[in-house]
Amino acid sequence: MPETAPVTSTFRPELPDLPAQAERLIELGVHERAGVAAAELRSFAAAAEVSEGAAGTLLAVHPDRAPASALAPLLRHEGKPGFVVTDMPDVDLFTPLEGLALPDAPLYLITGIDRGDQMADWSPNEALPALGEQGRTPLVLTEGIHWVLQQPAALERNHCFMTIGSRLRKSNGAKDARTPAIWISNGTGRDGGERRNAPKVGWCWAGNRHTWLGFASATGRRL
């Protein structure tokens, strides 16, 4: 395993305030997909904004309400819409890791997000225990998508990220070897040339390293 370093990325999240995030989700129609009234979303964001520590916090919709397959096409990079790779038709079956509990509510907050640049060239198998030792929790896939929806600059070529809080369980209970990630397509292979520079939801093997993928994590989640 590479030497463990404190979570200190060169990229600094600059999230909009929570009411602005709510308006962004409403503009994209996420609230309708989630079955949440626009007024409820605005009220939740407004109440959270006045609470202590709301600055730099991400507003998320629970994946049971807004799955990755519905959120990915809303991503944009250089005018190109996001997509899920063709060999990940089961993307919505990737659920939080055992022991990683999301708040039991349609809307919740994520605090202290970091892209994990300093873990580039680590494997998911190496990064997961290291994040735990640092008291951090890996983002699930939909949380990573929500982040890029609110702050597109979080996704930049050669500095993208994995969301290893999500994993698929096989019928025998074993974990699928794929781990989800969000990066920028080169327009090669099955992606198609028309998708060059588009945001891409895909996967990498749990034991493989990639120099251009960090590991997105947070300090916690709350209502």
CSV table of N, CA, C and O in Angstrom, one decimal, residues 42 45 53 64 72 84 89 97 121 128-129 161 166 188:
chain,number,residue,atom,x,y,z
A,42,ARG,N,-36.8,23.4,-1.2
A,42,ARG,CA,-36.4,24.7,-0.8
A,42,ARG,C,-36.4,24.9,0.7
A,42,ARG,O,-35.5,25.5,1.3
A,45,ALA,N,-33.4,23.1,2.3
A,45,ALA,CA,-32.2,23.8,2.1
A,45,ALA,C,-32.1,25.1,2.9
A,45,ALA,O,-31.0,25.4,3.5
A,53,GLY,N,-22.5,25.4,10.6
A,53,GLY,CA,-21.6,24.5,9.8
A,53,GLY,C,-22.2,24.2,8.5
A,53,GLY,O,-21.7,23.2,7.9
A,64,ASP,N,-32.2,6.1,-3.5
A,64,ASP,CA,-33.5,5.3,-3.7
A,64,ASP,C,-34.5,6.2,-4.4
A,64,ASP,O,-35.4,5.7,-5.1
A,72,ALA,N,-26.9,10.8,-14.1
A,72,ALA,CA,-25.7,10.9,-14.9
A,72,ALA,C,-25.9,11.8,-16.2
A,72,ALA,O,-25.1,12.6,-16.6
A,84,VAL,N,-23.6,6.9,-18.8
A,84,VAL,CA,-23.1,5.7,-18.1
A,84,VAL,C,-22.5,4.8,-19.1
A,84,VAL,O,-23.1,4.6,-20.2
A,89,PRO,N,-24.8,-1.7,-17.2
A,89,PRO,CA,-26.3,-1.5,-17.2
A,89,PRO,C,-26.9,-1.7,-15.8
A,89,PRO,O,-28.0,-1.3,-15.6
A,97,LEU,N,-21.7,0.5,0.8
A,97,LEU,CA,-21.0,-0.6,1.4
A,97,LEU,C,-21.6,-0.9,2.8
A,97,LEU,O,-22.2,-0.1,3.4
A,121,ASP,N,-3.3,7.0,-7.9
A,121,ASP,CA,-2.4,5.9,-8.1
A,121,ASP,C,-2.5,4.9,-6.9
A,121,ASP,O,-1.6,4.1,-6.8
A,128,LEU,N,-9.7,2.4,0.6
A,128,LEU,CA,-10.8,2.3,1.5
A,128,LEU,C,-10.4,2.2,3.0
A,128,LEU,O,-10.9,3.0,3.8
A,129,PRO,N,-9.5,1.3,3.4
A,129,PRO,CA,-9.1,1.2,4.8
A,129,PRO,C,-8.4,2.5,5.2
A,129,PRO,O,-8.5,2.9,6.4
A,161,PHE,N,-12.3,11.3,-10.1
A,161,PHE,CA,-12.3,10.6,-8.8
A,161,PHE,C,-13.2,9.4,-8.8
A,161,PHE,O,-14.1,9.2,-9.7
A,166,SER,N,-19.9,3.0,-3.0
A,166,SER,CA,-20.9,2.1,-3.7
A,166,SER,C,-20.2,0.9,-4.2
A,166,SER,O,-19.1,0.9,-4.7
A,188,THR,N,-13.1,7.3,-27.0
A,188,THR,CA,-12.5,6.1,-27.6
A,188,THR,C,-13.4,4.9,-27.4
A,188,THR,O,-14.3,4.9,-26.5
